[in-house]
């Protein structure tokens, strides 16, 4: 079997537990809501009718989502042994929360949700137009997460007990104090703290909390658009290529100077860049044929999941990145961030 020998609770993640409501829509649907075809935004009041419209008029599918949960589900699938990954986030008291709880359990993720009594579980509209997808997250209960949840004795214990920590940039819009708490614990215990740039809007509108946590970040993930958004928000030269942005990212102030920061930047079907110090290494991606591709939704999240599955087993960065590419390739052949069958990654 694929099962590895890694102890329970070694990885802790925090993020927004969202149920994805996914449907193919015509361009005028996006236009009506002032949305772009390849974007990720937070829902404003004017976007609220989207979710009901999708359900009523576009045969929407419901899939477990939320960026960090996606990554942890994929990591668990590859590790093949339950409860290695612990997840914290906030849900409501409703049917959508039950679905998320069941999906996490089935995937082997040890989810410990904070529950908001009066706010519904968060959802993310996935609006598909051809090969593009536009995301509109209505965080709802996910936005109610508070540090109190991490201060519960059992959860404190879970955090102390972990050796690896992963939080999305998306969570910066919800609760920076919780992120700082986890980052400080990781730092005090000299354990790796991993983060994701998540979406261009994070660098555009949440740069202050992002820079507050950056000194704690050992590994930063991002895709091309996210890296460019970070560079632009920092006022770095506009002609900077991805390699140069990566070098600047790893050179940003870091608390633990004994373990220099690493940046891992994905660029679709082009090679993944691993940036450490002044070196840039490339890891090729196996191109998929058009008929192999179902959708690329969740590719970035799956990449991180594959990476984490090996990283928590102490594997080399080389193996971690190759497993990231394997996992991303697999979920591209499946709808949303879902997998099928047994993992077939060979080191
Ligand atoms: P979505 O943005 O769809 O997922 P993603 O994981 O970020 O995937 P992308 O398709 O955007 O990939 P990428 O651009 O990051 O990576 P890249 O193309 O470089 O987001 C989905 C989830 O986000 C939803 O479930 C939703 O719930 C959640 N979400 C939205 N808003 C949120 C919020 N506010 N809070 C929390 N969650 C939120 O590709 C990565 C890798 O994929 C590559 O390195 C490669 O290995 C592989 N790959 C990509 N393209 C190809 C290709 N054509 N052929 C072969 N391999 C490929
Ligand atoms: Na992404």
mmCIF file of C-alpha atoms and ligand atoms in Angstrom:
data_model
loop_
_atom_site.group_PDB
_atom_site.id
_atom_site.type_symbol
_atom_site.label_atom_id
_atom_site.label_comp_id
_atom_site.label_asym_id
_atom_site.label_seq_id
_atom_site.Cartn_x
_atom_site.Cartn_y
_atom_site.Cartn_z
ATOM 1 C CA UNK A 1 0.000 0.000 0.000
ATOM 2 C CA UNK A 2 0.883 3.646 -0.207
ATOM 3 C CA UNK A 3 0.674 4.156 3.480
ATOM 4 C CA UNK A 4 3.547 5.965 5.074
ATOM 5 C CA UNK A 5 4.610 6.081 8.654
ATOM 6 C CA UNK A 6 4.062 9.603 9.847
ATOM 7 C CA UNK A 7 2.524 10.495 13.169
ATOM 8 C CA UNK A 8 -0.937 11.976 13.664
ATOM 9 C CA UNK A 9 -1.304 15.716 14.048
ATOM 10 C CA UNK A 10 2.129 16.576 12.673
ATOM 11 C CA UNK A 11 0.662 19.252 10.350
ATOM 12 C CA UNK A 12 -1.643 22.112 11.383
ATOM 13 C CA UNK A 13 -3.472 24.300 8.860
ATOM 14 C CA UNK A 14 -5.806 27.282 9.296
ATOM 15 C CA UNK A 15 -8.089 28.698 6.640
ATOM 16 C CA UNK A 16 -11.576 29.379 5.369
ATOM 17 C CA UNK A 17 -13.763 26.274 5.171
ATOM 18 C CA UNK A 18 -15.899 26.965 2.111
ATOM 19 C CA UNK A 19 -18.360 24.910 0.108
ATOM 20 C CA UNK A 20 -17.761 25.511 -3.613
ATOM 21 C CA UNK A 21 -20.839 26.106 -5.745
ATOM 22 C CA UNK A 22 -19.615 25.499 -9.250
ATOM 23 C CA UNK A 23 -21.349 26.023 -12.595
ATOM 24 C CA UNK A 24 -20.690 26.912 -16.206
ATOM 25 C CA UNK A 25 -22.143 30.348 -16.942
ATOM 26 C CA UNK A 26 -22.330 32.632 -19.980
ATOM 27 C CA UNK A 27 -20.016 35.678 -20.173
ATOM 28 C CA UNK A 28 -22.941 38.052 -19.616
ATOM 29 C CA UNK A 29 -23.411 36.496 -16.178
ATOM 30 C CA UNK A 30 -19.924 37.700 -15.172
ATOM 31 C CA UNK A 31 -20.490 41.077 -16.814
ATOM 32 C CA UNK A 32 -23.723 41.558 -14.913
ATOM 33 C CA UNK A 33 -21.792 41.173 -11.659
ATOM 34 C CA UNK A 34 -18.799 43.223 -12.811
ATOM 35 C CA UNK A 35 -16.480 40.204 -12.615
ATOM 36 C CA UNK A 36 -13.447 39.205 -14.670
ATOM 37 C CA UNK A 37 -13.117 35.721 -16.162
ATOM 38 C CA UNK A 38 -9.984 34.627 -14.289
ATOM 39 C CA UNK A 39 -10.265 36.306 -10.957
ATOM 40 C CA UNK A 40 -10.641 35.595 -7.245
ATOM 41 C CA UNK A 41 -12.554 38.131 -5.164
ATOM 42 C CA UNK A 42 -14.476 38.454 -1.923
ATOM 43 C CA UNK A 43 -18.242 38.840 -2.350
ATOM 44 C CA UNK A 44 -19.750 42.257 -1.752
ATOM 45 C CA UNK A 45 -23.448 42.946 -1.172
ATOM 46 C CA UNK A 46 -24.075 43.153 -4.953
ATOM 47 C CA UNK A 47 -22.716 39.616 -5.475
ATOM 48 C CA UNK A 48 -25.053 37.942 -2.988
ATOM 49 C CA UNK A 49 -27.727 36.833 -5.516
ATOM 50 C CA UNK A 50 -25.077 34.798 -7.400
ATOM 51 C CA UNK A 51 -25.307 31.760 -5.137
ATOM 52 C CA UNK A 52 -29.057 31.309 -5.438
ATOM 53 C CA UNK A 53 -28.950 31.976 -9.184
ATOM 54 C CA UNK A 54 -26.325 29.264 -9.655
ATOM 55 C CA UNK A 55 -28.411 26.762 -7.716
ATOM 56 C CA UNK A 56 -31.690 27.635 -9.429
ATOM 57 C CA UNK A 57 -30.696 28.333 -13.030
ATOM 58 C CA UNK A 58 -27.331 26.719 -13.767
ATOM 59 C CA UNK A 59 -27.382 23.182 -12.300
ATOM 60 C CA UNK A 60 -24.629 24.017 -9.848
ATOM 61 C CA UNK A 61 -22.450 21.320 -8.332
ATOM 62 C CA UNK A 62 -21.489 21.395 -4.659
ATOM 63 C CA UNK A 63 -17.876 20.503 -3.863
ATOM 64 C CA UNK A 64 -15.772 20.789 -0.721
ATOM 65 C CA UNK A 65 -13.519 23.818 -1.148
ATOM 66 C CA UNK A 66 -11.540 26.391 0.783
ATOM 67 C CA UNK A 67 -7.927 26.639 -0.225
ATOM 68 C CA UNK A 68 -6.198 25.188 2.874
ATOM 69 C CA UNK A 69 -8.769 22.415 3.295
ATOM 70 C CA UNK A 70 -8.213 21.479 -0.350
ATOM 71 C CA UNK A 71 -4.461 21.228 0.209
ATOM 72 C CA UNK A 72 -4.854 19.175 3.399
ATOM 73 C CA UNK A 73 -7.329 16.775 1.757
ATOM 74 C CA UNK A 74 -4.852 16.172 -1.077
ATOM 75 C CA UNK A 75 -1.952 15.726 1.368
ATOM 76 C CA UNK A 76 -4.007 13.165 3.324
ATOM 77 C CA UNK A 77 -4.933 11.286 0.149
ATOM 78 C CA UNK A 78 -1.258 10.853 -0.715
ATOM 79 C CA UNK A 79 -0.107 10.051 2.829
ATOM 80 C CA UNK A 80 -2.801 7.375 3.043
ATOM 81 C CA UNK A 81 -3.045 7.403 6.811
ATOM 82 C CA UNK A 82 -5.738 9.499 8.561
ATOM 83 C CA UNK A 83 -5.415 12.488 10.892
ATOM 84 C CA UNK A 84 -1.890 13.512 9.994
ATOM 85 C CA UNK A 85 -3.306 16.946 9.125
ATOM 86 C CA UNK A 86 -5.334 19.036 11.579
ATOM 87 C CA UNK A 87 -7.497 21.878 10.275
ATOM 88 C CA UNK A 88 -8.959 24.947 12.018
ATOM 89 C CA UNK A 89 -11.558 27.265 10.520
ATOM 90 C CA UNK A 90 -15.077 28.514 11.271
ATOM 91 C CA UNK A 91 -18.362 27.143 9.895
ATOM 92 C CA UNK A 92 -22.053 27.761 10.626
ATOM 93 C CA UNK A 93 -24.605 25.418 12.103
ATOM 94 C CA UNK A 94 -26.174 24.114 8.911
ATOM 95 C CA UNK A 95 -26.263 21.469 6.186
ATOM 96 C CA UNK A 96 -23.249 22.922 4.351
ATOM 97 C CA UNK A 97 -21.164 22.542 7.511
ATOM 98 C CA UNK A 98 -22.284 18.908 7.728
ATOM 99 C CA UNK A 99 -21.116 18.360 4.137
ATOM 100 C CA UNK A 100 -17.719 19.922 4.836
ATOM 101 C CA UNK A 101 -17.298 17.918 8.027
ATOM 102 C CA UNK A 102 -18.106 14.689 6.203
ATOM 103 C CA UNK A 103 -15.759 15.476 3.270
ATOM 104 C CA UNK A 104 -12.917 16.295 5.662
ATOM 105 C CA UNK A 105 -13.511 13.099 7.642
ATOM 106 C CA UNK A 106 -13.684 10.965 4.499
ATOM 107 C CA UNK A 107 -10.395 12.458 3.310
ATOM 108 C CA UNK A 108 -8.755 11.822 6.697
ATOM 109 C CA UNK A 109 -8.402 15.491 7.679
ATOM 110 C CA UNK A 110 -8.823 16.046 11.425
ATOM 111 C CA UNK A 111 -11.016 19.175 11.209
ATOM 112 C CA UNK A 112 -11.828 21.076 14.396
ATOM 113 C CA UNK A 113 -14.243 23.788 13.353
ATOM 114 C CA UNK A 114 -15.206 26.767 15.410
ATOM 115 C CA UNK A 115 -19.005 27.077 15.036
ATOM 116 C CA UNK A 116 -20.816 30.355 14.542
ATOM 117 C CA UNK A 117 -24.374 30.068 15.840
ATOM 118 C CA UNK A 118 -25.875 32.823 13.718
ATOM 119 C CA UNK A 119 -23.925 32.903 10.437
ATOM 120 C CA UNK A 120 -24.193 30.417 7.570
ATOM 121 C CA UNK A 121 -21.226 28.355 6.384
ATOM 122 C CA UNK A 122 -19.104 30.146 3.797
ATOM 123 C CA UNK A 123 -19.432 29.402 0.097
ATOM 124 C CA UNK A 124 -17.373 30.091 -2.998
ATOM 125 C CA UNK A 125 -18.984 30.587 -6.389
ATOM 126 C CA UNK A 126 -16.856 28.972 -9.088
ATOM 127 C CA UNK A 127 -18.014 30.543 -12.338
ATOM 128 C CA UNK A 128 -16.722 28.595 -15.297
ATOM 129 C CA UNK A 129 -16.556 30.190 -18.744
ATOM 130 C CA UNK A 130 -14.744 27.851 -21.124
ATOM 131 C CA UNK A 131 -11.244 27.273 -19.789
ATOM 132 C CA UNK A 132 -11.446 30.155 -17.312
ATOM 133 C CA UNK A 133 -12.887 30.250 -13.835
ATOM 134 C CA UNK A 134 -13.791 33.206 -11.662
ATOM 135 C CA UNK A 135 -14.033 32.764 -7.887
ATOM 136 C CA UNK A 136 -16.299 34.780 -5.624
ATOM 137 C CA UNK A 137 -15.985 33.820 -1.960
ATOM 138 C CA UNK A 138 -18.752 34.666 0.497
ATOM 139 C CA UNK A 139 -16.808 33.955 3.690
ATOM 140 C CA UNK A 140 -19.821 34.291 6.007
ATOM 141 C CA UNK A 141 -19.088 32.059 9.050
ATOM 142 C CA UNK A 142 -15.449 31.605 7.924
ATOM 143 C CA UNK A 143 -15.017 35.307 8.659
ATOM 144 C CA UNK A 144 -16.115 34.780 12.274
ATOM 145 C CA UNK A 145 -13.025 32.840 13.242
ATOM 146 C CA UNK A 146 -11.448 34.162 16.430
ATOM 147 C CA UNK A 147 -8.231 33.427 18.281
ATOM 148 C CA UNK A 148 -10.341 32.082 21.203
ATOM 149 C CA UNK A 149 -10.672 28.897 19.195
ATOM 150 C CA UNK A 150 -6.904 28.398 19.124
ATOM 151 C CA UNK A 151 -6.781 29.137 22.840
ATOM 152 C CA UNK A 152 -9.072 26.227 23.740
ATOM 153 C CA UNK A 153 -6.824 23.846 25.713
ATOM 154 C CA UNK A 154 -7.251 20.934 23.246
ATOM 155 C CA UNK A 155 -6.464 23.158 20.285
ATOM 156 C CA UNK A 156 -3.462 24.732 22.022
ATOM 157 C CA UNK A 157 -2.247 21.208 22.531
ATOM 158 C CA UNK A 158 -2.798 20.365 18.870
ATOM 159 C CA UNK A 159 -0.741 23.379 17.823
ATOM 160 C CA UNK A 160 2.079 22.569 20.256
ATOM 161 C CA UNK A 161 2.015 18.972 19.077
ATOM 162 C CA UNK A 162 2.467 19.790 15.371
ATOM 163 C CA UNK A 163 5.829 20.111 13.644
ATOM 164 C CA UNK A 164 4.671 21.897 10.478
ATOM 165 C CA UNK A 165 2.268 24.810 9.946
ATOM 166 C CA UNK A 166 0.480 25.967 6.801
ATOM 167 C CA UNK A 167 -1.791 29.019 6.456
ATOM 168 C CA UNK A 168 -3.146 30.659 3.296
ATOM 169 C CA UNK A 169 -2.834 34.330 2.423
ATOM 170 C CA UNK A 170 -6.646 34.196 2.202
ATOM 171 C CA UNK A 171 -6.791 33.851 5.999
ATOM 172 C CA UNK A 172 -5.192 37.325 6.335
ATOM 173 C CA UNK A 173 -8.594 38.829 5.533
ATOM 174 C CA UNK A 174 -10.100 36.992 8.506
ATOM 175 C CA UNK A 175 -7.868 36.904 11.536
ATOM 176 C CA UNK A 176 -4.238 38.110 11.464
ATOM 177 C CA UNK A 177 -3.819 37.667 15.263
ATOM 178 C CA UNK A 178 -4.420 33.921 14.880
ATOM 179 C CA UNK A 179 -1.866 33.763 12.079
ATOM 180 C CA UNK A 180 0.677 35.643 14.195
ATOM 181 C CA UNK A 181 0.013 33.293 17.108
ATOM 182 C CA UNK A 182 0.698 30.173 15.033
ATOM 183 C CA UNK A 183 3.707 31.822 13.376
ATOM 184 C CA UNK A 184 5.172 32.780 16.756
ATOM 185 C CA UNK A 185 4.738 29.219 18.060
ATOM 186 C CA UNK A 186 6.447 27.830 14.967
ATOM 187 C CA UNK A 187 9.272 30.317 15.406
ATOM 188 C CA UNK A 188 9.745 29.653 19.138
ATOM 189 C CA UNK A 189 9.985 25.930 18.469
ATOM 190 C CA UNK A 190 12.077 26.318 15.287
ATOM 191 C CA UNK A 191 9.469 24.540 13.192
ATOM 192 C CA UNK A 192 8.691 25.372 9.545
ATOM 193 C CA UNK A 193 5.915 27.876 8.860
ATOM 194 C CA UNK A 194 4.554 27.819 5.300
ATOM 195 C CA UNK A 195 2.328 30.386 3.613
ATOM 196 C CA UNK A 196 0.672 31.087 0.292
ATOM 197 C CA UNK A 197 0.188 34.410 -1.533
ATOM 198 C CA UNK A 198 -3.264 32.967 -2.449
ATOM 199 C CA UNK A 199 -4.620 35.669 -4.801
ATOM 200 C CA UNK A 200 -3.569 39.035 -6.236
ATOM 201 C CA UNK A 201 -6.108 40.897 -4.061
ATOM 202 C CA UNK A 202 -4.260 39.785 -0.934
ATOM 203 C CA UNK A 203 -1.110 41.677 -1.963
ATOM 204 C CA UNK A 204 -3.200 44.591 -3.236
ATOM 205 C CA UNK A 205 -5.332 45.125 -0.125
ATOM 206 C CA UNK A 206 -3.798 43.126 2.736
ATOM 207 C CA UNK A 207 -0.103 43.929 2.353
ATOM 208 C CA UNK A 208 0.250 45.253 5.915
ATOM 209 C CA UNK A 209 -0.692 41.990 7.703
ATOM 210 C CA UNK A 210 1.138 40.028 4.988
ATOM 211 C CA UNK A 211 4.378 41.919 5.677
ATOM 212 C CA UNK A 212 3.820 41.508 9.438
ATOM 213 C CA UNK A 213 3.888 37.729 9.101
ATOM 214 C CA UNK A 214 6.513 37.503 6.344
ATOM 215 C CA UNK A 215 9.515 37.500 8.749
ATOM 216 C CA UNK A 216 8.172 34.182 10.126
ATOM 217 C CA UNK A 217 7.599 32.556 6.749
ATOM 218 C CA UNK A 218 10.038 29.770 5.859
ATOM 219 C CA UNK A 219 8.385 28.752 2.599
ATOM 220 C CA UNK A 220 6.193 31.012 0.481
ATOM 221 C CA UNK A 221 4.081 29.608 -2.376
ATOM 222 C CA UNK A 222 2.463 31.527 -5.208
ATOM 223 C CA UNK A 223 1.573 31.501 -8.876
ATOM 224 C CA UNK A 224 2.649 34.006 -11.534
ATOM 225 C CA UNK A 225 -0.214 36.465 -11.118
ATOM 226 C CA UNK A 226 0.174 36.460 -7.333
ATOM 227 C CA UNK A 227 3.942 37.018 -7.489
ATOM 228 C CA UNK A 228 3.474 39.925 -9.908
ATOM 229 C CA UNK A 229 0.768 41.447 -7.701
ATOM 230 C CA UNK A 230 3.120 41.259 -4.710
ATOM 231 C CA UNK A 231 5.930 42.886 -6.734
ATOM 232 C CA UNK A 232 3.669 45.678 -7.953
ATOM 233 C CA UNK A 233 2.337 46.378 -4.454
ATOM 234 C CA UNK A 234 5.950 46.568 -3.215
ATOM 235 C CA UNK A 235 6.875 48.973 -5.996
ATOM 236 C CA UNK A 236 9.505 46.607 -7.356
ATOM 237 C CA UNK A 237 10.598 47.303 -10.955
ATOM 238 C CA UNK A 238 7.713 46.583 -13.310
ATOM 239 C CA UNK A 239 9.900 44.618 -15.735
ATOM 240 C CA UNK A 240 10.921 42.145 -13.013
ATOM 241 C CA UNK A 241 10.604 38.583 -14.219
ATOM 242 C CA UNK A 242 9.404 35.795 -11.952
ATOM 243 C CA UNK A 243 12.958 34.732 -11.028
ATOM 244 C CA UNK A 244 13.863 38.227 -9.916
ATOM 245 C CA UNK A 245 10.623 38.508 -7.896
ATOM 246 C CA UNK A 246 11.409 35.158 -6.265
ATOM 247 C CA UNK A 247 14.879 36.345 -5.261
ATOM 248 C CA UNK A 248 13.421 39.498 -3.769
ATOM 249 C CA UNK A 249 10.778 37.478 -1.884
ATOM 250 C CA UNK A 250 13.378 35.247 -0.252
ATOM 251 C CA UNK A 251 15.506 38.300 0.592
ATOM 252 C CA UNK A 252 12.740 40.038 2.592
ATOM 253 C CA UNK A 253 13.424 40.358 6.305
ATOM 254 C CA UNK A 254 13.355 37.024 8.162
ATOM 255 C CA UNK A 255 13.521 36.325 11.912
ATOM 256 C CA UNK A 256 15.178 32.930 11.825
ATOM 257 C CA UNK A 257 18.205 33.764 9.688
ATOM 258 C CA UNK A 258 19.608 30.271 10.247
ATOM 259 C CA UNK A 259 16.958 28.929 7.881
ATOM 260 C CA UNK A 260 16.747 31.200 4.836
ATOM 261 C CA UNK A 261 13.344 31.621 3.213
ATOM 262 C CA UNK A 262 12.433 29.551 0.163
ATOM 263 C CA UNK A 263 9.986 30.649 -2.557
ATOM 264 C CA UNK A 264 8.146 28.165 -4.735
ATOM 265 C CA UNK A 265 6.418 29.734 -7.717
ATOM 266 C CA UNK A 266 4.161 27.803 -10.078
ATOM 267 C CA UNK A 267 3.408 28.940 -13.613
ATOM 268 C CA UNK A 268 0.689 26.681 -15.034
ATOM 269 C CA UNK A 269 2.160 24.151 -17.446
ATOM 270 C CA UNK A 270 5.571 25.886 -17.377
ATOM 271 C CA UNK A 271 8.248 24.714 -14.928
ATOM 272 C CA UNK A 272 7.893 25.304 -11.183
ATOM 273 C CA UNK A 273 10.590 27.643 -9.843
ATOM 274 C CA UNK A 274 12.391 26.852 -6.586
ATOM 275 C CA UNK A 275 14.212 29.942 -5.339
ATOM 276 C CA UNK A 276 16.739 29.745 -2.493
ATOM 277 C CA UNK A 277 19.399 32.386 -1.825
ATOM 278 C CA UNK A 278 20.540 33.423 -5.269
ATOM 279 C CA UNK A 279 19.755 30.144 -6.987
ATOM 280 C CA UNK A 280 16.738 29.322 -9.128
ATOM 281 C CA UNK A 281 15.975 25.700 -9.987
ATOM 282 C CA UNK A 282 13.325 24.594 -12.474
ATOM 283 C CA UNK A 283 11.076 21.555 -12.151
ATOM 284 C CA UNK A 284 9.327 20.576 -15.370
ATOM 285 C CA UNK A 285 5.577 19.956 -15.529
ATOM 286 C CA UNK A 286 4.204 17.084 -17.598
ATOM 287 C CA UNK A 287 1.905 18.688 -20.141
ATOM 288 C CA UNK A 288 -1.579 17.223 -20.300
ATOM 289 C CA UNK A 289 -3.472 16.844 -23.540
ATOM 290 C CA UNK A 290 -6.681 18.833 -24.021
ATOM 291 C CA UNK A 291 -8.867 15.750 -23.620
ATOM 292 C CA UNK A 292 -7.104 14.762 -20.370
ATOM 293 C CA UNK A 293 -7.987 18.116 -18.757
ATOM 294 C CA UNK A 294 -11.336 18.254 -16.912
ATOM 295 C CA UNK A 295 -10.619 21.613 -15.240
ATOM 296 C CA UNK A 296 -7.612 23.239 -13.592
ATOM 297 C CA UNK A 297 -9.622 24.336 -10.529
ATOM 298 C CA UNK A 298 -7.636 23.699 -7.400
ATOM 299 C CA UNK A 299 -4.379 22.964 -9.257
ATOM 300 C CA UNK A 300 -2.422 25.371 -7.059
ATOM 301 C CA UNK A 301 -4.009 23.970 -3.885
ATOM 302 C CA UNK A 302 -3.282 20.403 -4.995
ATOM 303 C CA UNK A 303 0.308 21.333 -5.767
ATOM 304 C CA UNK A 304 0.713 22.502 -2.156
ATOM 305 C CA UNK A 305 -1.049 19.348 -0.890
ATOM 306 C CA UNK A 306 1.344 17.087 -2.767
ATOM 307 C CA UNK A 307 4.284 19.148 -1.562
ATOM 308 C CA UNK A 308 3.124 18.960 2.084
ATOM 309 C CA UNK A 309 2.555 15.197 1.913
ATOM 310 C CA UNK A 310 6.286 14.709 1.365
ATOM 311 C CA UNK A 311 7.562 17.668 3.362
ATOM 312 C CA UNK A 312 6.006 16.353 6.606
ATOM 313 C CA UNK A 313 7.861 13.101 5.973
ATOM 314 C CA UNK A 314 11.155 14.960 5.837
ATOM 315 C CA UNK A 315 11.658 14.379 2.104
ATOM 316 C CA UNK A 316 13.945 16.600 0.010
ATOM 317 C CA UNK A 317 12.525 19.702 -1.690
ATOM 318 C CA UNK A 318 13.100 17.938 -4.984
ATOM 319 C CA UNK A 319 10.747 15.085 -4.010
ATOM 320 C CA UNK A 320 8.225 17.527 -2.470
ATOM 321 C CA UNK A 321 7.988 19.582 -5.674
ATOM 322 C CA UNK A 322 7.742 16.545 -7.919
ATOM 323 C CA UNK A 323 4.899 15.266 -5.744
ATOM 324 C CA UNK A 324 3.266 18.708 -5.959
ATOM 325 C CA UNK A 325 3.310 18.471 -9.733
ATOM 326 C CA UNK A 326 1.992 14.922 -9.579
ATOM 327 C CA UNK A 327 -0.936 15.940 -7.337
ATOM 328 C CA UNK A 328 -1.802 19.013 -9.443
ATOM 329 C CA UNK A 329 -1.722 16.898 -12.607
ATOM 330 C CA UNK A 330 -4.074 14.396 -10.996
ATOM 331 C CA UNK A 331 -6.731 16.857 -9.834
ATOM 332 C CA UNK A 332 -6.721 18.566 -13.248
ATOM 333 C CA UNK A 333 -8.087 15.269 -14.578
ATOM 334 C CA UNK A 334 -10.919 15.470 -12.009
ATOM 335 C CA UNK A 335 -13.642 18.067 -11.323
ATOM 336 C CA UNK A 336 -12.683 20.818 -8.840
ATOM 337 C CA UNK A 337 -10.125 19.937 -6.205
ATOM 338 C CA UNK A 338 -11.116 16.270 -6.062
ATOM 339 C CA UNK A 339 -9.179 13.041 -6.607
ATOM 340 C CA UNK A 340 -10.060 9.519 -7.693
ATOM 341 C CA UNK A 341 -8.503 6.143 -7.038
ATOM 342 C CA UNK A 342 -5.240 5.584 -5.185
ATOM 343 C CA UNK A 343 -2.283 7.936 -5.477
ATOM 344 C CA UNK A 344 0.449 6.772 -7.830
ATOM 345 C CA UNK A 345 3.319 9.030 -6.931
ATOM 346 C CA UNK A 346 6.705 7.357 -7.123
ATOM 347 C CA UNK A 347 9.579 9.154 -5.503
HETATM 348 P P1 LIG B 1 -8.332 27.961 -7.694
HETATM 349 O O1 LIG B 1 -7.703 29.273 -7.845
HETATM 350 O O2 LIG B 1 -9.151 27.380 -8.766
HETATM 351 O O3 LIG B 1 -7.330 26.902 -7.348
HETATM 352 P P2 LIG B 1 -5.869 26.971 -7.283
HETATM 353 O O4 LIG B 1 -5.530 25.811 -6.462
HETATM 354 O O5 LIG B 1 -5.327 28.264 -6.903
HETATM 355 O O6 LIG B 1 -5.618 26.599 -8.835
HETATM 356 P P3 LIG B 1 -5.331 27.454 -10.099
HETATM 357 O O7 LIG B 1 -5.928 26.710 -11.229
HETATM 358 O O8 LIG B 1 -5.660 28.870 -9.905
HETATM 359 O O9 LIG B 1 -3.824 27.204 -10.108
HETATM 360 P P4 LIG B 1 -2.694 28.239 -9.817
HETATM 361 O O10 LIG B 1 -2.823 29.346 -10.782
HETATM 362 O O11 LIG B 1 -2.636 28.538 -8.384
HETATM 363 O O12 LIG B 1 -1.482 27.358 -10.154
HETATM 364 P P5 LIG B 1 -0.819 27.063 -11.540
HETATM 365 O O13 LIG B 1 -1.742 27.279 -12.702
HETATM 366 O O14 LIG B 1 0.467 27.756 -11.551
HETATM 367 O O15 LIG B 1 -9.066 27.996 -6.294
HETATM 368 C C1 LIG B 1 -9.871 26.969 -5.860
HETATM 369 C C2 LIG B 1 -10.275 27.095 -4.407
HETATM 370 O O16 LIG B 1 -10.019 28.379 -3.854
HETATM 371 C C3 LIG B 1 -11.744 26.855 -4.242
HETATM 372 O O17 LIG B 1 -11.928 25.561 -3.701
HETATM 373 C C4 LIG B 1 -12.214 27.963 -3.290
HETATM 374 O O18 LIG B 1 -13.026 27.481 -2.250
HETATM 375 C C5 LIG B 1 -10.923 28.533 -2.789
HETATM 376 N N1 LIG B 1 -11.027 29.944 -2.407
HETATM 377 C C6 LIG B 1 -11.409 30.997 -3.172
HETATM 378 N N2 LIG B 1 -11.443 32.130 -2.446
HETATM 379 C C7 LIG B 1 -11.068 31.792 -1.179
HETATM 380 C C8 LIG B 1 -10.913 32.514 0.036
HETATM 381 N N3 LIG B 1 -11.148 33.836 0.107
HETATM 382 N N4 LIG B 1 -10.500 31.819 1.127
HETATM 383 C C9 LIG B 1 -10.247 30.494 1.066
HETATM 384 N N5 LIG B 1 -10.386 29.761 -0.049
HETATM 385 C C10 LIG B 1 -10.793 30.401 -1.160
HETATM 386 O O19 LIG B 1 -0.631 25.495 -11.461
HETATM 387 C C11 LIG B 1 -0.163 24.815 -10.339
HETATM 388 C C12 LIG B 1 0.364 23.490 -10.803
HETATM 389 O O20 LIG B 1 -0.658 22.791 -11.513
HETATM 390 C C13 LIG B 1 1.505 23.575 -11.800
HETATM 391 O O21 LIG B 1 2.743 23.742 -11.183
HETATM 392 C C14 LIG B 1 1.372 22.232 -12.509
HETATM 393 O O22 LIG B 1 1.909 21.201 -11.747
HETATM 394 C C15 LIG B 1 -0.102 22.052 -12.590
HETATM 395 N N6 LIG B 1 -0.676 22.533 -13.846
HETATM 396 C C16 LIG B 1 -1.350 23.695 -14.052
HETATM 397 N N7 LIG B 1 -1.770 23.789 -15.335
HETATM 398 C C17 LIG B 1 -1.355 22.656 -15.949
HETATM 399 C C18 LIG B 1 -1.478 22.139 -17.280
HETATM 400 N N8 LIG B 1 -2.130 22.814 -18.243
HETATM 401 N N9 LIG B 1 -0.950 20.919 -17.552
HETATM 402 C C19 LIG B 1 -0.310 20.219 -16.593
HETATM 403 N N10 LIG B 1 -0.165 20.656 -15.322
HETATM 404 C C20 LIG B 1 -0.668 21.857 -15.003
HETATM 405 NA NA1 LIG B 2 -4.414 29.978 -7.223
#
